PDB file of C-alpha atoms in Angstrom:
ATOM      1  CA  UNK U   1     -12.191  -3.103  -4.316  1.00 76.00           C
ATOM      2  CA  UNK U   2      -9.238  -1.114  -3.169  1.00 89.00           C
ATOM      3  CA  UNK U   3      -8.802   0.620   0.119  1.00 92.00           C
ATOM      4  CA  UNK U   4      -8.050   0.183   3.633  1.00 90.00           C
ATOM      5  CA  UNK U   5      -9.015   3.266   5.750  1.00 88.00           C
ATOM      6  CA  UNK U   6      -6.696   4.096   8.556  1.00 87.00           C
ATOM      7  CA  UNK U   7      -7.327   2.505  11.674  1.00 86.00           C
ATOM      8  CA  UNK U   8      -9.021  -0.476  10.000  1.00 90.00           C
ATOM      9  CA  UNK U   9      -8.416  -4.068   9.545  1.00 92.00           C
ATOM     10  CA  UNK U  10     -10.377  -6.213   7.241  1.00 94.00           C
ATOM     11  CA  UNK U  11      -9.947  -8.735   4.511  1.00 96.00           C
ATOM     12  CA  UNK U  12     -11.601  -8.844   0.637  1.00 96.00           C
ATOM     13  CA  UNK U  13     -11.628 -12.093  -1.356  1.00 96.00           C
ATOM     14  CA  UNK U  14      -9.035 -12.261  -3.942  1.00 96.00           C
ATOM     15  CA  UNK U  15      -9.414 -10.558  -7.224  1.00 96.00           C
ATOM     16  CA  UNK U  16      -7.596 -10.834 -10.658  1.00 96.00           C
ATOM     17  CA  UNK U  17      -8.266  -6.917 -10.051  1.00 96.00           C
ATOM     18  CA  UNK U  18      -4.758  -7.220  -7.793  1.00 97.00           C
ATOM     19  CA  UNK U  19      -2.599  -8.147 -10.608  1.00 97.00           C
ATOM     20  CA  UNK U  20      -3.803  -5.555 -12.975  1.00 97.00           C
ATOM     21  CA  UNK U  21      -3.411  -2.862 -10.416  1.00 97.00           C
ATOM     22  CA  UNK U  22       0.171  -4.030  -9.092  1.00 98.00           C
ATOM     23  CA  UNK U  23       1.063  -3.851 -12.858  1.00 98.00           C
ATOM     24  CA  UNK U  24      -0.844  -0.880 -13.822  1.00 97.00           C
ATOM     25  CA  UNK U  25       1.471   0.307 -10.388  1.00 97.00           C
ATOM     26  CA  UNK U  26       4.672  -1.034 -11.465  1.00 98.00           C
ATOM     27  CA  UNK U  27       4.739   0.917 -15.068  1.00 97.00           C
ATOM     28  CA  UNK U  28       4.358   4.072 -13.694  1.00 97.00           C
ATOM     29  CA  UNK U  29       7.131   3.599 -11.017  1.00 98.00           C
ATOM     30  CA  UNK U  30       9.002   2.490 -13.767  1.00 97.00           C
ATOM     31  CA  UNK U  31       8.418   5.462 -15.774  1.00 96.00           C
ATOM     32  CA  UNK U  32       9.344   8.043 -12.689  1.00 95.00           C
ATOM     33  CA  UNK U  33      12.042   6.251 -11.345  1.00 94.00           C
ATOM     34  CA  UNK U  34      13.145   2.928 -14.030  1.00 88.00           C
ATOM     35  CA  UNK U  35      16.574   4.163 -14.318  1.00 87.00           C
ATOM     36  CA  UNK U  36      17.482   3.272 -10.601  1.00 86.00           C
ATOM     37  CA  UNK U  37      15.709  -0.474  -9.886  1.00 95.00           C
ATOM     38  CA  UNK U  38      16.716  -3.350  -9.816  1.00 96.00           C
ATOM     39  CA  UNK U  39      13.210  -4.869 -10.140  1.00 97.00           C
ATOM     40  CA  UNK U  40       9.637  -4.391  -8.853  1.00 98.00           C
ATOM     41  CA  UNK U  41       7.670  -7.142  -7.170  1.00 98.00           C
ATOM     42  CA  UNK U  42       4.174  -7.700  -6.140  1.00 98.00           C
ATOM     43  CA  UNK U  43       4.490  -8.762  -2.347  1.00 98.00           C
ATOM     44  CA  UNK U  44       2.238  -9.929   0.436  1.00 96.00           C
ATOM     45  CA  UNK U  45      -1.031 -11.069   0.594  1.00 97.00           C
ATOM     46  CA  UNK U  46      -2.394  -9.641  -2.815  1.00 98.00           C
ATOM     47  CA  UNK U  47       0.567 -11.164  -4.911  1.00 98.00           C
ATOM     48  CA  UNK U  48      -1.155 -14.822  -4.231  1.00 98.00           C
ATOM     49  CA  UNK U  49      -3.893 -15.857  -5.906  1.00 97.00           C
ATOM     50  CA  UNK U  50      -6.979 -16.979  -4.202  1.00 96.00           C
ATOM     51  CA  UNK U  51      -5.957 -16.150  -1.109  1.00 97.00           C
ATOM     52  CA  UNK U  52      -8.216 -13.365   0.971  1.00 97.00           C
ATOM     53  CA  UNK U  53      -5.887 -10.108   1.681  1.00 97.00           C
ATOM     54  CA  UNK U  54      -6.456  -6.306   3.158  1.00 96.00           C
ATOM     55  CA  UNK U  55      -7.198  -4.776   0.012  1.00 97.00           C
ATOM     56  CA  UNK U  56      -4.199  -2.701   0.003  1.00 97.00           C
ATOM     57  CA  UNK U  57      -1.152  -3.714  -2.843  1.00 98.00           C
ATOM     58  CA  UNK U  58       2.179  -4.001  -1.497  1.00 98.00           C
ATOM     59  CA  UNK U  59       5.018  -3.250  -4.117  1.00 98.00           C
ATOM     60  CA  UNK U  60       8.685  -3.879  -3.208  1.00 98.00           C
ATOM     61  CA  UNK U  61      11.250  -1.951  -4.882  1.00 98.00           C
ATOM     62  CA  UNK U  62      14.393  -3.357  -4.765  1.00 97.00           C
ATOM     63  CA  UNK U  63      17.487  -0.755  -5.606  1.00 97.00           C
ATOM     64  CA  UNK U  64      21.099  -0.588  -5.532  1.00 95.00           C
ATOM     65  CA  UNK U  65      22.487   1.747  -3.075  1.00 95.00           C
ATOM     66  CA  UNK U  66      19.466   1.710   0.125  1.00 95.00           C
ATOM     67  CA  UNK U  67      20.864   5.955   0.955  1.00 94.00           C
ATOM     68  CA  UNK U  68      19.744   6.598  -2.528  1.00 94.00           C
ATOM     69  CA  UNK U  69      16.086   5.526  -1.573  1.00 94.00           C
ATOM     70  CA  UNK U  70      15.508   9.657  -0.480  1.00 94.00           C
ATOM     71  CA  UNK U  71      16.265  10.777  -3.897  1.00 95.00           C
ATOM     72  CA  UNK U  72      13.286   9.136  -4.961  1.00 97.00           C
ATOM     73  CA  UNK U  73      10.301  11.095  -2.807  1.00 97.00           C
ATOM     74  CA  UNK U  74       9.632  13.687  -5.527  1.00 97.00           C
ATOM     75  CA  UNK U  75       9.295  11.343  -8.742  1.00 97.00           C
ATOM     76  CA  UNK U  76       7.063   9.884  -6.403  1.00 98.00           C
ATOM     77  CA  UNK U  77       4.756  11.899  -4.416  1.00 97.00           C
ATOM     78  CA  UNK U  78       4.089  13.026  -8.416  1.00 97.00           C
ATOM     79  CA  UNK U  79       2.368   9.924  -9.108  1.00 97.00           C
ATOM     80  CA  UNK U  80       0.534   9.935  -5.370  1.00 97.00           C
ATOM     81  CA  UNK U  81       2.513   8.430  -3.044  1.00 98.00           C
ATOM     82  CA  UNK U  82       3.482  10.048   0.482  1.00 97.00           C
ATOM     83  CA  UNK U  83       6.972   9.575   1.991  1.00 97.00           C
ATOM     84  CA  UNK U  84       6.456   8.340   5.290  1.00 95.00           C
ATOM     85  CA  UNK U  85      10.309   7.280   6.244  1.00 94.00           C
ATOM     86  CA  UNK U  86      12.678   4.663   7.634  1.00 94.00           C
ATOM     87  CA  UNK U  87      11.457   4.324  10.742  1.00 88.00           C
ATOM     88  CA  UNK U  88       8.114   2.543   9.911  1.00 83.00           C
ATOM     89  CA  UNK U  89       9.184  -0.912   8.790  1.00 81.00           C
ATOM     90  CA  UNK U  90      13.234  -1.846   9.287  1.00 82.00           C
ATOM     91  CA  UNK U  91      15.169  -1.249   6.625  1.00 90.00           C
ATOM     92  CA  UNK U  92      13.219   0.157   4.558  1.00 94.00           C
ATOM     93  CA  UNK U  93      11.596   3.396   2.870  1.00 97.00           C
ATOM     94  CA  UNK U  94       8.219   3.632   3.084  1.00 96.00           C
ATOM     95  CA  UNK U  95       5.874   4.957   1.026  1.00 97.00           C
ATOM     96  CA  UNK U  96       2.060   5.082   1.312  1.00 96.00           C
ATOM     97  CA  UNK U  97      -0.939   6.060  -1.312  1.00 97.00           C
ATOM     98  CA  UNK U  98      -4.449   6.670  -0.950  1.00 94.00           C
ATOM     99  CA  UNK U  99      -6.720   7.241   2.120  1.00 91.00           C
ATOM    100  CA  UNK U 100      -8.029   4.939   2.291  1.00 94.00           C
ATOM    101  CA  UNK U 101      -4.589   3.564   1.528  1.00 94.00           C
ATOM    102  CA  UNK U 102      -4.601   1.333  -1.799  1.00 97.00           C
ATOM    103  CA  UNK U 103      -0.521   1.320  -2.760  1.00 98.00           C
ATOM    104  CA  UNK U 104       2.244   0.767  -0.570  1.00 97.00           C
ATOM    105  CA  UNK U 105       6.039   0.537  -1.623  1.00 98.00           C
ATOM    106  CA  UNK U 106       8.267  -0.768   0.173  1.00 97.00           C
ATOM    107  CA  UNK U 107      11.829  -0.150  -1.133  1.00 97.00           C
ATOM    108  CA  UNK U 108      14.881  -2.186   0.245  1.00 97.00           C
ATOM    109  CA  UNK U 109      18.137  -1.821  -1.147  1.00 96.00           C
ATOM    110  CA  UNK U 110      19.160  -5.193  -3.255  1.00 96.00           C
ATOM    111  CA  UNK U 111      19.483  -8.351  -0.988  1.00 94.00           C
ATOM    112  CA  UNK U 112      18.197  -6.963   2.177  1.00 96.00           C
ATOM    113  CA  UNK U 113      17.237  -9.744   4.599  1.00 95.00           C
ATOM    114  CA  UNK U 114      13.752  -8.698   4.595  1.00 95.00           C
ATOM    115  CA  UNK U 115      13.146  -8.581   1.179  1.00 97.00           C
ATOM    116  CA  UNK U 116      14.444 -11.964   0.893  1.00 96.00           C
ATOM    117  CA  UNK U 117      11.671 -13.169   3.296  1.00 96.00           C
ATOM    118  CA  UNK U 118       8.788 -11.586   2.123  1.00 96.00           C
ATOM    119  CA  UNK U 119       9.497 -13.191  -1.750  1.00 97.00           C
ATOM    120  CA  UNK U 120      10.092 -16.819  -0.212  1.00 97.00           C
ATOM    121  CA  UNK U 121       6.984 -16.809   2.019  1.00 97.00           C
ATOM    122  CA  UNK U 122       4.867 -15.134  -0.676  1.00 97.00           C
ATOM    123  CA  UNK U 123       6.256 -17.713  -3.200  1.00 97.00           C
ATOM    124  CA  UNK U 124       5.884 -20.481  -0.616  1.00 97.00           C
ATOM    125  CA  UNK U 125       2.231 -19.929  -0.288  1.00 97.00           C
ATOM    126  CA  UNK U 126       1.669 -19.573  -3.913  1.00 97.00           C
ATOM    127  CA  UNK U 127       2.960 -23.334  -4.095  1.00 97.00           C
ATOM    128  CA  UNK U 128       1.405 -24.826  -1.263  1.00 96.00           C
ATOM    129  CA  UNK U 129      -2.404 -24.823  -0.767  1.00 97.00           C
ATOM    130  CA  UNK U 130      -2.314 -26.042   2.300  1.00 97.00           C
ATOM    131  CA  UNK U 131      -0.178 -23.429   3.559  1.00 96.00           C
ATOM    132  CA  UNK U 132      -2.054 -21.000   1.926  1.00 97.00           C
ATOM    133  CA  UNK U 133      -5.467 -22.164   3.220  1.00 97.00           C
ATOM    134  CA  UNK U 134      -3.966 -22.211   6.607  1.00 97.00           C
ATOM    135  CA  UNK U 135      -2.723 -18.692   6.552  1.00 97.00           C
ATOM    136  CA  UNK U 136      -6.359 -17.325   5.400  1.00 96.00           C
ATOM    137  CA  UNK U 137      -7.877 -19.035   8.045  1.00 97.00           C
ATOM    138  CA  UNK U 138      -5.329 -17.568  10.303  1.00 96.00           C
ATOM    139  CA  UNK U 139      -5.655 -13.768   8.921  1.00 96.00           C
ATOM    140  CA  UNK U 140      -9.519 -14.398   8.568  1.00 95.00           C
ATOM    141  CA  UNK U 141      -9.762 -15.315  12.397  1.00 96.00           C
ATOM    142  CA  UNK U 142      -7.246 -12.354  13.285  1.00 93.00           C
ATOM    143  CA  UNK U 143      -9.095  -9.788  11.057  1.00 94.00           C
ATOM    144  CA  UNK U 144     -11.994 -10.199  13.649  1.00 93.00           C
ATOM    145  CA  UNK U 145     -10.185 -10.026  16.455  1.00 93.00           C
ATOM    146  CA  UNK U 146      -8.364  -6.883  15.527  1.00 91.00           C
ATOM    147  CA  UNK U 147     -10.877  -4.839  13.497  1.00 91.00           C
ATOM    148  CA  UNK U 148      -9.104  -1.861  14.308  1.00 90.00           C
ATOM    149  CA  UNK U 149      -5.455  -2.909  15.658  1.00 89.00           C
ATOM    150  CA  UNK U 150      -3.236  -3.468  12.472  1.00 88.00           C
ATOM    151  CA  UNK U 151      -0.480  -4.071  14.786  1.00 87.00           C
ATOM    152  CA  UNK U 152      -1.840  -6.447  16.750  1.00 92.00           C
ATOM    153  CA  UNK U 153      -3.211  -8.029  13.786  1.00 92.00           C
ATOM    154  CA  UNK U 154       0.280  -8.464  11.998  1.00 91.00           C
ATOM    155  CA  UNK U 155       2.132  -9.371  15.077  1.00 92.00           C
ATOM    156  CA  UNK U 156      -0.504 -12.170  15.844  1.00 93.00           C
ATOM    157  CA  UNK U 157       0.537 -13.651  12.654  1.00 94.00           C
ATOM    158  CA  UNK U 158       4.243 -13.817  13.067  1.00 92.00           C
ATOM    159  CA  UNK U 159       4.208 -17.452  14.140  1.00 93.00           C
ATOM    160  CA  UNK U 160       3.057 -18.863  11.196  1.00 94.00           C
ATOM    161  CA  UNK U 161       5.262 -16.318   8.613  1.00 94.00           C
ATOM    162  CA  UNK U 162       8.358 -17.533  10.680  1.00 94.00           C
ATOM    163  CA  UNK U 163       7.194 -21.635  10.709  1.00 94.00           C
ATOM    164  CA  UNK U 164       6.914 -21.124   6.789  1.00 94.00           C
ATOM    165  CA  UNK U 165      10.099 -18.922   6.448  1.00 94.00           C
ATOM    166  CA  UNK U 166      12.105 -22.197   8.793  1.00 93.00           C
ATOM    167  CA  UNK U 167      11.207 -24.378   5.872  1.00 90.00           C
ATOM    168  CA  UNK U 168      12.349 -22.263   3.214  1.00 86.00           C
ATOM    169  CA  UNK U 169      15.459 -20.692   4.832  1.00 69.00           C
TER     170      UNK U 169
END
């Protein structure tokens, strides 16, 4: 299952269904906008395997030149996704699909900070079980707590992301 209507926070069990999705995802961003990336990952929660997420997939596209990022709305909007910015998440354009929301991209120019982070905690957790089952007990416990506050929800769980990213830094 995909889909996260606004407003709402809850968490699915993990699904092989992720993968194929973030790569069904990643060849048609490819196809609208190939010429211009650096590469695509699979970020957050969905990118690690067995691990219970918000069934939403979060892409990161990583480009050259972050001012280009604009040029990219209309390739694609054409394959469903809504512009929603820079002002959303730091440094970074945002881009949202679905309602409920099932895609989100991310796209940080090459090297960005923030980038870096999210691809050493999600590859931290996809080597460390014990992290990993830590963290879902963390969300799981949060997830209740914050039905409908995503902000709260994700801000709750800064701790632990910046205890993981002070091993890996």
């Amino acid at each position: 299952m995909l889909g996260l209507p606004e407003g709402e926070v809850f968490l699915t069990p993990w699904t092989q269904e992720w993968e194929r999705e973030f790569l069904l995802e990643k060849e048609k961003i490819q196809k609208e906008i190939g010429d211009n990336i650096v590469e695509i990952h699979h970020i957050g929660s969905t990118a690690v395997k067995k691990l219970s997420a918000k069934p939403i997939i979060d892409i990161a596209v990583e480009i050259n030149d972050f001012n280009e990022g604009e040029n990219y709305v209309s390739s694609l909007e054409k394959i469903g996704y809504s512009y929603k910015g820079t002002n959303i998440l730091p440094d970074r354009h945002y881009f949202s699909k679905g309602e409920p929301r099932t895609h989100q991209i991310h796209m940080y120019q090459s090297g960005n900070k923030y980038l870096q982070e999210q691809l050493k905690f999600r590859d931290y957790l996809r080597n460390n079980d014990e992290a990993k089952i830590e963290y879902e007990q963390l969300k799981l416990k949060l997830s209740k707590l914050n039905k409908s506050n995503k902000h709260k929800y994700a801000e709750d769980k800064t701790h632990f992301v910046k205890t993981i990213l002070g091993k890996v830094q």
